[in-house]
């Protein structure tokens, strides 16, 4: 196995706190289009996890923002971040330049060893033009070749150049940023949609060819606000509106450029972002790079449809009643369907809280809500989970705060080869004993006397309808005597 370079740390006075989750410590990644938009958000996310980075940008106007971003992530995360200007429309020249820059800055200072752990093929260009367009004329060969050079040939040549330097233990990661345009069939996107479909086809091929070195995936973020989306224009926004409306991600935290243009005026900011979009908005880069775990959507839906009582989200609501709340954390949980020990128990699939909202007790509250639901709704005897042996912060939460115990260590549990602690916590004390029988009632409008003030009540106590608990998986409609506080 090739020796992993131990990169010299950049000097910083902002050393990360002990226990901060840094799974990419000493790793090295390349991000194309890393100066803005999704690329910049990915850079900040990877740097926060300890990854040293090379940011690839194209235009002269992006030089200063890229350098500022490099300085920012170095100072905040104690990593090395460098930038390189490369015109990906001429990949036969730019790709060797990118690789040479990477070797120059990130080779091991003593052994000369060089390894690329992560490659994010994010850079891309777009343009809308119909066949024989009445306003702009027919599609030209130059438009075709430029877009295919940037969106298809550049990722191909860069991935090919990176391949010999990928890890030998299958821990490498290559992510190609594609688009929903590859399969939807937007009018005017013959070239752009074709490039993204080609990128996805290559992704499937590379996932086989590079299987011994890296996991290769493509992501389709959907409508994402940024320069490319803003420049598409009002006509495109209107066509795209139904997909924007369906985007599940929420409140926009704001990119710096839009904030500067708004000059601190919330109304102007809202106008800039939502102009021409029917009062709605696409997803934003902060949303795309916010969470640690990344599963297929159907996996989340499977949990939500099968065990809806067990998963919770933490949101921050805004002062504006019509604004979407921002999701800052979640716990994804389930009941084991075929437990090997034949004991009914739950399992924590994933727990994630945004870095900006940690150390506020959110993770603990999410976990306790899920655990109580397992015990009360399904009668779970215990709950299990797995945690990386290197994740000291999570271990502290599970063991020292919540009371989990380590049952055993599972070798190479994670895809990158890291071991996991298998942990367990008893839930018997949370189970509801001797649940009284209740008459089935429609959960819609009040049925019969449910919610009706008792005629024999002479103490002037107010009776109201409230929804409490999760008995048997459904919040029952009950009467609450406001003069009696016990139990609430």
Short mmCIF file of N, CA and C in Angstrom, two decimals, residues 185-360:
data_model
loop_
_atom_site.label_atom_id
_atom_site.label_comp_id
_atom_site.label_asym_id
_atom_site.label_seq_id
_atom_site.Cartn_x
_atom_site.Cartn_y
_atom_site.Cartn_z
N UNK A 185 -35.11 16.92 -20.20
CA UNK A 185 -35.41 17.33 -21.56
C UNK A 185 -35.91 18.75 -21.66
N UNK A 186 -35.18 19.69 -21.04
CA UNK A 186 -35.54 21.10 -21.15
C UNK A 186 -35.39 21.58 -22.59
N UNK A 187 -36.31 22.42 -23.04
CA UNK A 187 -36.17 23.04 -24.36
C UNK A 187 -34.95 23.95 -24.36
N UNK A 188 -34.20 23.93 -25.43
CA UNK A 188 -33.05 24.80 -25.58
C UNK A 188 -31.77 24.26 -24.97
N UNK A 189 -31.80 23.04 -24.45
CA UNK A 189 -30.61 22.50 -23.79
C UNK A 189 -30.07 21.25 -24.50
N UNK A 190 -30.13 21.26 -25.81
CA UNK A 190 -29.59 20.13 -26.56
C UNK A 190 -28.14 19.85 -26.20
N UNK A 191 -27.32 20.90 -26.15
CA UNK A 191 -25.90 20.71 -25.88
C UNK A 191 -25.66 20.46 -24.40
N UNK A 192 -26.17 21.34 -23.54
CA UNK A 192 -25.89 21.23 -22.10
C UNK A 192 -26.40 19.90 -21.55
N UNK A 193 -27.64 19.55 -21.88
CA UNK A 193 -28.18 18.28 -21.38
C UNK A 193 -27.37 17.10 -21.90
N UNK A 194 -26.92 17.22 -23.15
CA UNK A 194 -26.09 16.14 -23.70
C UNK A 194 -24.78 15.98 -22.96
N UNK A 195 -24.17 17.10 -22.56
CA UNK A 195 -22.90 17.01 -21.83
C UNK A 195 -23.09 16.33 -20.48
N UNK A 196 -24.19 16.64 -19.80
CA UNK A 196 -24.42 16.06 -18.48
C UNK A 196 -24.80 14.58 -18.58
N UNK A 197 -25.52 14.22 -19.63
CA UNK A 197 -25.81 12.80 -19.84
C UNK A 197 -24.53 12.03 -20.11
N UNK A 198 -23.63 12.64 -20.88
CA UNK A 198 -22.33 12.00 -21.16
C UNK A 198 -21.52 11.85 -19.87
N UNK A 199 -21.54 12.87 -19.02
CA UNK A 199 -20.81 12.81 -17.76
C UNK A 199 -21.34 11.67 -16.88
N UNK A 200 -22.65 11.50 -16.86
CA UNK A 200 -23.22 10.42 -16.04
C UNK A 200 -22.87 9.05 -16.61
N UNK A 201 -22.84 8.94 -17.93
CA UNK A 201 -22.45 7.67 -18.55
C UNK A 201 -21.00 7.33 -18.20
N UNK A 202 -20.12 8.34 -18.26
CA UNK A 202 -18.72 8.11 -17.90
C UNK A 202 -18.59 7.77 -16.42
N UNK A 203 -19.43 8.36 -15.60
CA UNK A 203 -19.40 8.07 -14.16
C UNK A 203 -19.63 6.59 -13.91
N UNK A 204 -20.62 6.02 -14.58
CA UNK A 204 -20.91 4.60 -14.40
C UNK A 204 -19.73 3.73 -14.87
N UNK A 205 -19.09 4.16 -15.95
CA UNK A 205 -17.93 3.42 -16.44
C UNK A 205 -16.76 3.52 -15.47
N UNK A 206 -16.48 4.72 -15.00
CA UNK A 206 -15.35 4.91 -14.08
C UNK A 206 -15.56 4.20 -12.75
N UNK A 207 -16.81 4.09 -12.33
CA UNK A 207 -17.08 3.41 -11.06
C UNK A 207 -16.63 1.95 -11.13
N UNK A 208 -16.64 1.38 -12.32
CA UNK A 208 -16.14 0.01 -12.50
C UNK A 208 -14.63 -0.01 -12.71
N UNK A 209 -14.15 0.87 -13.58
CA UNK A 209 -12.72 0.87 -13.90
C UNK A 209 -11.85 1.22 -12.69
N UNK A 210 -12.35 2.08 -11.82
CA UNK A 210 -11.56 2.57 -10.68
C UNK A 210 -12.01 1.97 -9.35
N UNK A 211 -12.76 0.88 -9.42
CA UNK A 211 -13.37 0.31 -8.20
C UNK A 211 -12.35 -0.08 -7.15
N UNK A 212 -11.14 -0.46 -7.54
CA UNK A 212 -10.13 -0.87 -6.57
C UNK A 212 -9.47 0.33 -5.88
N UNK A 213 -9.76 1.52 -6.38
CA UNK A 213 -9.12 2.72 -5.82
C UNK A 213 -10.09 3.73 -5.23
N UNK A 214 -11.26 3.85 -5.84
CA UNK A 214 -12.14 4.94 -5.43
C UNK A 214 -13.60 4.63 -5.71
N UNK A 215 -14.47 5.29 -4.97
CA UNK A 215 -15.90 5.31 -5.25
C UNK A 215 -16.16 6.50 -6.17
N UNK A 216 -16.86 6.25 -7.27
CA UNK A 216 -17.15 7.31 -8.24
C UNK A 216 -18.66 7.50 -8.33
N UNK A 217 -19.10 8.72 -8.09
CA UNK A 217 -20.53 9.03 -8.12
C UNK A 217 -20.79 10.33 -8.88
N UNK A 218 -22.03 10.51 -9.29
CA UNK A 218 -22.48 11.79 -9.85
C UNK A 218 -23.65 12.28 -9.01
N UNK A 219 -23.76 13.59 -8.87
CA UNK A 219 -24.87 14.18 -8.12
C UNK A 219 -25.63 15.14 -9.02
N UNK A 220 -26.94 15.18 -8.86
CA UNK A 220 -27.81 16.11 -9.59
C UNK A 220 -28.45 17.05 -8.58
N UNK A 221 -27.84 18.20 -8.31
CA UNK A 221 -28.37 19.08 -7.26
C UNK A 221 -29.74 19.66 -7.57
N UNK A 222 -30.14 19.71 -8.84
CA UNK A 222 -31.39 20.40 -9.16
C UNK A 222 -31.15 21.90 -9.25
N UNK A 223 -32.22 22.71 -9.20
CA UNK A 223 -32.06 24.16 -9.32
C UNK A 223 -31.27 24.72 -8.15
N UNK A 224 -30.13 25.31 -8.43
CA UNK A 224 -29.27 25.87 -7.38
C UNK A 224 -28.91 27.30 -7.74
N UNK A 225 -29.16 28.23 -6.83
CA UNK A 225 -28.87 29.63 -7.11
C UNK A 225 -27.37 29.86 -7.21
N UNK A 226 -26.97 30.59 -8.23
CA UNK A 226 -25.58 30.95 -8.44
C UNK A 226 -25.47 31.71 -9.73
N UNK A 227 -24.24 32.02 -10.15
CA UNK A 227 -24.05 32.81 -11.37
C UNK A 227 -24.71 32.15 -12.57
N UNK A 228 -24.52 30.84 -12.71
CA UNK A 228 -25.05 30.14 -13.88
C UNK A 228 -26.58 30.20 -13.90
N UNK A 229 -27.19 30.00 -12.75
CA UNK A 229 -28.65 30.03 -12.68
C UNK A 229 -29.17 31.44 -12.89
N UNK A 230 -28.50 32.43 -12.30
CA UNK A 230 -28.94 33.81 -12.42
C UNK A 230 -28.88 34.29 -13.87
N UNK A 231 -27.83 33.86 -14.59
CA UNK A 231 -27.63 34.30 -15.96
C UNK A 231 -28.57 33.62 -16.95
N UNK A 232 -29.23 32.55 -16.51
CA UNK A 232 -30.13 31.82 -17.42
C UNK A 232 -31.32 32.67 -17.83
N UNK A 233 -31.72 33.60 -16.95
CA UNK A 233 -32.77 34.54 -17.33
C UNK A 233 -34.17 34.14 -16.93
N UNK A 234 -35.07 35.11 -17.05
CA UNK A 234 -36.44 34.95 -16.57
C UNK A 234 -37.20 33.87 -17.32
N UNK A 235 -36.97 33.74 -18.62
CA UNK A 235 -37.68 32.72 -19.40
C UNK A 235 -37.37 31.32 -18.87
N UNK A 236 -36.09 31.08 -18.58
CA UNK A 236 -35.69 29.78 -18.04
C UNK A 236 -36.26 29.58 -16.65
N UNK A 237 -36.27 30.64 -15.84
CA UNK A 237 -36.80 30.53 -14.47
C UNK A 237 -38.27 30.08 -14.51
N UNK A 238 -39.03 30.66 -15.44
CA UNK A 238 -40.45 30.32 -15.52
C UNK A 238 -40.65 28.86 -15.91
N UNK A 239 -39.86 28.39 -16.88
CA UNK A 239 -39.95 26.98 -17.28
C UNK A 239 -39.58 26.08 -16.12
N UNK A 240 -38.62 26.52 -15.33
CA UNK A 240 -38.06 25.71 -14.25
C UNK A 240 -38.87 25.81 -12.95
N UNK A 241 -39.91 26.66 -12.95
CA UNK A 241 -40.59 26.97 -11.69
C UNK A 241 -41.15 25.73 -10.99
N UNK A 242 -41.69 24.79 -11.73
CA UNK A 242 -42.31 23.63 -11.08
C UNK A 242 -41.28 22.78 -10.35
N UNK A 243 -40.05 22.79 -10.86
CA UNK A 243 -38.99 22.04 -10.17
C UNK A 243 -38.51 22.81 -8.95
N UNK A 244 -38.50 24.14 -9.06
CA UNK A 244 -38.15 24.97 -7.91
C UNK A 244 -39.17 24.76 -6.79
N UNK A 245 -40.45 24.73 -7.16
CA UNK A 245 -41.50 24.54 -6.16
C UNK A 245 -41.36 23.21 -5.42
N UNK A 246 -40.82 22.22 -6.12
CA UNK A 246 -40.71 20.88 -5.53
C UNK A 246 -39.43 20.70 -4.72
N UNK A 247 -38.52 21.69 -4.76
CA UNK A 247 -37.26 21.55 -4.03
C UNK A 247 -37.53 21.50 -2.53
N UNK A 248 -37.05 20.44 -1.83
CA UNK A 248 -37.35 20.31 -0.41
C UNK A 248 -36.47 21.17 0.48
N UNK A 249 -35.38 21.73 -0.06
CA UNK A 249 -34.47 22.50 0.78
C UNK A 249 -35.05 23.88 1.05
N UNK A 250 -34.51 24.51 2.11
CA UNK A 250 -35.26 25.64 2.65
C UNK A 250 -34.50 26.95 2.61
N UNK A 251 -34.56 27.70 3.69
CA UNK A 251 -34.19 29.11 3.70
C UNK A 251 -32.79 29.38 3.18
N UNK A 252 -32.68 30.44 2.41
CA UNK A 252 -31.40 30.86 1.82
C UNK A 252 -30.59 31.64 2.83
N UNK A 253 -29.38 31.19 3.11
CA UNK A 253 -28.49 31.93 4.02
C UNK A 253 -27.74 33.04 3.30
N UNK A 254 -27.67 32.93 1.98
CA UNK A 254 -27.09 34.03 1.22
C UNK A 254 -25.66 33.83 0.77
N UNK A 255 -25.41 34.07 -0.52
CA UNK A 255 -24.03 34.11 -0.99
C UNK A 255 -23.53 35.54 -0.82
N UNK A 256 -22.25 35.70 -0.62
CA UNK A 256 -21.69 37.01 -0.28
C UNK A 256 -21.96 38.07 -1.35
N UNK A 257 -21.90 37.67 -2.62
CA UNK A 257 -22.07 38.64 -3.69
C UNK A 257 -23.49 39.23 -3.67
N UNK A 258 -24.48 38.37 -3.49
CA UNK A 258 -25.86 38.86 -3.45
C UNK A 258 -26.08 39.75 -2.24
N UNK A 259 -25.46 39.41 -1.12
CA UNK A 259 -25.58 40.24 0.08
C UNK A 259 -24.97 41.62 -0.16
N UNK A 260 -23.82 41.66 -0.86
CA UNK A 260 -23.18 42.95 -1.14
C UNK A 260 -24.07 43.79 -2.05
N UNK A 261 -24.63 43.17 -3.06
CA UNK A 261 -25.50 43.90 -3.99
C UNK A 261 -26.72 44.46 -3.27
N UNK A 262 -27.21 43.74 -2.30
CA UNK A 262 -28.39 44.18 -1.56
C UNK A 262 -28.06 45.28 -0.56
N UNK A 263 -26.78 45.46 -0.24
CA UNK A 263 -26.37 46.51 0.68
C UNK A 263 -26.98 46.41 2.06
N UNK A 264 -27.27 45.20 2.50
CA UNK A 264 -27.83 45.02 3.83
C UNK A 264 -29.33 45.24 3.92
N UNK A 265 -29.97 45.53 2.78
CA UNK A 265 -31.41 45.77 2.76
C UNK A 265 -32.14 44.44 2.54
N UNK A 266 -32.86 43.92 3.53
CA UNK A 266 -33.53 42.63 3.39
C UNK A 266 -34.50 42.58 2.22
N UNK A 267 -35.22 43.67 1.98
CA UNK A 267 -36.19 43.69 0.89
C UNK A 267 -35.50 43.62 -0.46
N UNK A 268 -34.38 44.35 -0.60
CA UNK A 268 -33.63 44.31 -1.85
C UNK A 268 -33.03 42.93 -2.06
N UNK A 269 -32.54 42.34 -0.99
CA UNK A 269 -31.98 40.99 -1.05
C UNK A 269 -33.04 40.01 -1.55
N UNK A 270 -34.22 40.07 -0.96
CA UNK A 270 -35.30 39.18 -1.34
C UNK A 270 -35.69 39.40 -2.79
N UNK A 271 -35.68 40.65 -3.23
CA UNK A 271 -36.05 40.98 -4.61
C UNK A 271 -35.05 40.39 -5.59
N UNK A 272 -33.75 40.54 -5.29
CA UNK A 272 -32.71 40.03 -6.18
C UNK A 272 -32.84 38.52 -6.36
N UNK A 273 -33.03 37.83 -5.24
CA UNK A 273 -33.05 36.37 -5.28
C UNK A 273 -34.30 35.82 -5.94
N UNK A 274 -35.44 36.44 -5.65
CA UNK A 274 -36.70 35.87 -6.10
C UNK A 274 -37.25 36.50 -7.38
N UNK A 275 -36.54 37.47 -7.93
CA UNK A 275 -37.02 38.17 -9.12
C UNK A 275 -37.31 37.18 -10.25
N UNK A 276 -38.49 37.28 -10.80
CA UNK A 276 -38.84 36.43 -11.92
C UNK A 276 -39.11 34.99 -11.57
N UNK A 277 -39.15 34.66 -10.26
CA UNK A 277 -39.32 33.26 -9.88
C UNK A 277 -40.62 33.03 -9.14
N UNK A 278 -41.57 33.91 -9.35
CA UNK A 278 -42.89 33.69 -8.77
C UNK A 278 -42.91 33.70 -7.26
N UNK A 279 -41.96 34.39 -6.65
CA UNK A 279 -41.92 34.43 -5.19
C UNK A 279 -41.26 33.23 -4.57
N UNK A 280 -40.81 32.28 -5.39
CA UNK A 280 -40.17 31.08 -4.85
C UNK A 280 -38.67 31.20 -5.01
N UNK A 281 -37.96 30.09 -4.83
CA UNK A 281 -36.52 30.11 -4.98
C UNK A 281 -35.99 28.71 -5.25
N UNK A 282 -34.79 28.61 -5.85
CA UNK A 282 -34.16 27.30 -5.99
C UNK A 282 -33.47 26.92 -4.68
N UNK A 283 -32.80 25.77 -4.69
CA UNK A 283 -31.97 25.42 -3.54
C UNK A 283 -30.71 26.28 -3.57
N UNK A 284 -29.95 26.28 -2.48
CA UNK A 284 -28.77 27.12 -2.41
C UNK A 284 -27.56 26.32 -1.95
N UNK A 285 -26.38 26.87 -2.22
CA UNK A 285 -25.16 26.12 -1.96
C UNK A 285 -25.00 25.73 -0.51
N UNK A 286 -25.45 26.57 0.43
CA UNK A 286 -25.36 26.20 1.84
C UNK A 286 -26.16 24.94 2.12
N UNK A 287 -27.29 24.78 1.42
CA UNK A 287 -28.11 23.60 1.62
C UNK A 287 -27.42 22.35 1.07
N UNK A 288 -26.81 22.48 -0.11
CA UNK A 288 -26.21 21.33 -0.78
C UNK A 288 -25.10 20.72 0.06
N UNK A 289 -24.30 21.55 0.71
CA UNK A 289 -23.13 21.06 1.43
C UNK A 289 -23.32 21.05 2.94
N UNK A 290 -24.58 21.04 3.40
CA UNK A 290 -24.82 21.26 4.83
C UNK A 290 -24.66 20.02 5.69
N UNK A 291 -25.05 18.86 5.19
CA UNK A 291 -25.09 17.69 6.05
C UNK A 291 -23.92 16.76 5.80
N UNK A 292 -23.62 15.96 6.82
CA UNK A 292 -22.49 15.04 6.73
C UNK A 292 -22.83 13.83 5.88
N UNK A 293 -24.00 13.22 6.14
CA UNK A 293 -24.36 11.99 5.46
C UNK A 293 -25.03 12.30 4.12
N UNK A 294 -24.82 11.43 3.15
CA UNK A 294 -25.46 11.58 1.85
C UNK A 294 -25.99 10.22 1.42
N UNK A 295 -27.32 10.05 1.45
CA UNK A 295 -27.96 8.82 1.04
C UNK A 295 -28.81 9.09 -0.20
N UNK A 296 -29.19 8.01 -0.89
CA UNK A 296 -30.15 8.16 -1.96
C UNK A 296 -31.48 8.63 -1.36
N UNK A 297 -32.21 9.44 -2.12
CA UNK A 297 -33.48 9.98 -1.63
C UNK A 297 -34.42 8.85 -1.22
N UNK A 298 -34.42 7.76 -1.98
CA UNK A 298 -35.34 6.67 -1.66
C UNK A 298 -35.04 6.06 -0.29
N UNK A 299 -33.80 6.19 0.18
CA UNK A 299 -33.45 5.66 1.49
C UNK A 299 -34.11 6.49 2.59
N UNK A 300 -34.09 7.83 2.43
CA UNK A 300 -34.79 8.69 3.37
C UNK A 300 -36.30 8.41 3.33
N UNK A 301 -36.84 8.27 2.12
CA UNK A 301 -38.27 8.03 1.99
C UNK A 301 -38.67 6.70 2.61
N UNK A 302 -37.81 5.69 2.47
CA UNK A 302 -38.09 4.38 3.07
C UNK A 302 -38.23 4.50 4.58
N UNK A 303 -37.33 5.24 5.20
CA UNK A 303 -37.43 5.47 6.65
C UNK A 303 -38.70 6.24 7.00
N UNK A 304 -38.97 7.29 6.22
CA UNK A 304 -40.11 8.16 6.52
C UNK A 304 -41.44 7.42 6.38
N UNK A 305 -41.54 6.55 5.39
CA UNK A 305 -42.79 5.84 5.15
C UNK A 305 -42.96 4.64 6.07
N UNK A 306 -41.86 4.01 6.47
CA UNK A 306 -41.94 2.79 7.28
C UNK A 306 -41.97 3.08 8.77
N UNK A 307 -41.14 4.02 9.21
CA UNK A 307 -41.08 4.35 10.65
C UNK A 307 -41.16 5.87 10.82
N UNK A 308 -42.27 6.50 10.44
CA UNK A 308 -42.35 7.97 10.49
C UNK A 308 -42.23 8.53 11.90
N UNK A 309 -42.49 7.70 12.92
CA UNK A 309 -42.46 8.20 14.30
C UNK A 309 -41.04 8.38 14.83
N UNK A 310 -40.04 7.80 14.15
CA UNK A 310 -38.72 7.70 14.76
C UNK A 310 -37.71 8.74 14.30
N UNK A 311 -37.97 9.42 13.21
CA UNK A 311 -37.01 10.40 12.68
C UNK A 311 -37.49 11.82 12.98
N UNK A 312 -36.54 12.69 13.30
CA UNK A 312 -36.86 14.06 13.69
C UNK A 312 -35.91 15.03 12.99
N UNK A 313 -36.38 16.26 12.80
CA UNK A 313 -35.52 17.31 12.27
C UNK A 313 -35.51 18.48 13.24
N UNK A 314 -34.41 19.21 13.26
CA UNK A 314 -34.30 20.44 14.04
C UNK A 314 -34.31 21.60 13.06
N UNK A 315 -35.17 22.58 13.29
CA UNK A 315 -35.28 23.71 12.36
C UNK A 315 -35.14 25.02 13.11
N UNK A 316 -34.70 26.03 12.39
CA UNK A 316 -34.64 27.39 12.91
C UNK A 316 -35.67 28.20 12.15
N UNK A 317 -36.63 28.71 12.85
CA UNK A 317 -37.69 29.49 12.21
C UNK A 317 -37.30 30.97 12.15
N UNK A 318 -37.78 31.64 11.14
CA UNK A 318 -37.48 33.05 10.97
C UNK A 318 -38.65 33.90 11.46
N UNK A 319 -38.39 35.19 11.59
CA UNK A 319 -39.44 36.11 12.05
C UNK A 319 -40.55 36.25 11.01
N UNK A 320 -40.22 36.01 9.75
CA UNK A 320 -41.20 36.14 8.69
C UNK A 320 -42.06 34.89 8.63
N UNK A 321 -43.36 34.99 8.88
CA UNK A 321 -44.23 33.81 8.96
C UNK A 321 -44.24 32.98 7.68
N UNK A 322 -44.08 33.63 6.52
CA UNK A 322 -44.17 32.91 5.25
C UNK A 322 -42.86 32.26 4.84
N UNK A 323 -41.78 32.54 5.55
CA UNK A 323 -40.47 31.99 5.16
C UNK A 323 -40.35 30.54 5.61
N UNK A 324 -39.67 29.75 4.79
CA UNK A 324 -39.44 28.36 5.16
C UNK A 324 -38.46 28.28 6.32
N UNK A 325 -38.69 27.37 7.26
CA UNK A 325 -37.69 27.19 8.33
C UNK A 325 -36.45 26.52 7.75
N UNK A 326 -35.32 26.75 8.39
CA UNK A 326 -34.07 26.16 7.92
C UNK A 326 -33.77 24.89 8.71
N UNK A 327 -33.54 23.79 8.02
CA UNK A 327 -33.18 22.53 8.67
C UNK A 327 -31.71 22.60 9.08
N UNK A 328 -31.44 22.44 10.38
CA UNK A 328 -30.07 22.51 10.88
C UNK A 328 -29.59 21.18 11.46
N UNK A 329 -30.47 20.18 11.50
CA UNK A 329 -30.05 18.88 12.00
C UNK A 329 -31.16 17.86 11.84
N UNK A 330 -30.81 16.59 11.89
CA UNK A 330 -31.81 15.54 11.81
C UNK A 330 -31.27 14.26 12.42
N UNK A 331 -32.19 13.39 12.82
CA UNK A 331 -31.84 12.02 13.19
C UNK A 331 -32.70 11.10 12.35
N UNK A 332 -32.07 10.14 11.70
CA UNK A 332 -32.74 9.15 10.86
C UNK A 332 -32.67 7.82 11.59
N UNK A 333 -33.81 7.24 11.89
CA UNK A 333 -33.82 6.03 12.71
C UNK A 333 -34.83 5.02 12.19
N UNK A 334 -34.70 3.78 12.63
CA UNK A 334 -35.58 2.70 12.17
C UNK A 334 -35.67 1.62 13.25
N UNK A 335 -36.57 0.68 13.03
CA UNK A 335 -36.62 -0.54 13.82
C UNK A 335 -35.96 -1.65 13.02
N UNK A 336 -35.15 -2.46 13.67
CA UNK A 336 -34.52 -3.58 12.98
C UNK A 336 -35.61 -4.55 12.54
N UNK A 337 -35.64 -4.86 11.25
CA UNK A 337 -36.73 -5.68 10.71
C UNK A 337 -36.53 -7.17 10.96
N UNK A 338 -35.30 -7.61 11.00
CA UNK A 338 -35.02 -9.03 11.24
C UNK A 338 -33.85 -9.14 12.21
N UNK A 339 -34.07 -8.78 13.48
CA UNK A 339 -32.96 -8.75 14.44
C UNK A 339 -32.34 -10.12 14.65
N UNK A 340 -31.02 -10.18 14.63
CA UNK A 340 -30.31 -11.45 14.78
C UNK A 340 -30.49 -12.05 16.16
N UNK A 341 -30.76 -11.21 17.17
CA UNK A 341 -30.95 -11.72 18.53
C UNK A 341 -32.42 -11.93 18.87
N UNK A 342 -33.29 -11.75 17.86
CA UNK A 342 -34.74 -11.93 18.04
C UNK A 342 -35.33 -11.03 19.12
N UNK A 343 -34.70 -9.90 19.37
CA UNK A 343 -35.20 -8.93 20.34
C UNK A 343 -35.60 -7.66 19.60
N UNK A 344 -36.81 -7.19 19.85
CA UNK A 344 -37.30 -5.97 19.21
C UNK A 344 -36.43 -4.79 19.63
N UNK A 345 -35.77 -4.15 18.67
CA UNK A 345 -34.94 -3.00 19.02
C UNK A 345 -34.83 -2.03 17.85
N UNK A 346 -34.46 -0.80 18.19
CA UNK A 346 -34.30 0.24 17.18
C UNK A 346 -32.85 0.43 16.80
N UNK A 347 -32.64 1.22 15.75
CA UNK A 347 -31.28 1.50 15.29
C UNK A 347 -31.20 2.93 14.78
N UNK A 348 -30.16 3.64 15.18
CA UNK A 348 -29.92 5.00 14.68
C UNK A 348 -29.13 4.88 13.38
N UNK A 349 -29.76 5.25 12.28
CA UNK A 349 -29.09 5.19 10.98
C UNK A 349 -28.13 6.35 10.78
N UNK A 350 -28.57 7.55 11.14
CA UNK A 350 -27.74 8.73 10.91
C UNK A 350 -28.16 9.85 11.85
N UNK A 351 -27.17 10.59 12.33
CA UNK A 351 -27.40 11.78 13.14
C UNK A 351 -26.49 12.88 12.60
N UNK A 352 -27.07 14.02 12.26
CA UNK A 352 -26.27 15.10 11.67
C UNK A 352 -26.78 16.45 12.15
N UNK A 353 -25.85 17.31 12.55
CA UNK A 353 -26.16 18.69 12.93
C UNK A 353 -25.16 19.60 12.24
N UNK A 354 -25.63 20.69 11.64
CA UNK A 354 -24.74 21.61 10.95
C UNK A 354 -23.71 22.17 11.92
N UNK A 355 -22.51 22.40 11.41
CA UNK A 355 -21.42 22.90 12.25
C UNK A 355 -21.79 24.21 12.94
N UNK A 356 -22.59 25.03 12.28
CA UNK A 356 -22.96 26.33 12.84
C UNK A 356 -23.91 26.21 14.03
N UNK A 357 -24.47 25.02 14.25
CA UNK A 357 -25.45 24.85 15.31
C UNK A 357 -25.08 23.73 16.28
N UNK A 358 -23.80 23.41 16.34
CA UNK A 358 -23.36 22.38 17.28
C UNK A 358 -23.10 22.99 18.66
N UNK A 359 -22.96 22.12 19.65
CA UNK A 359 -22.72 22.52 21.04
C UNK A 359 -23.90 23.31 21.61
N UNK A 360 -25.09 23.04 21.07
CA UNK A 360 -26.30 23.69 21.57
C UNK A 360 -27.28 22.67 22.14
#
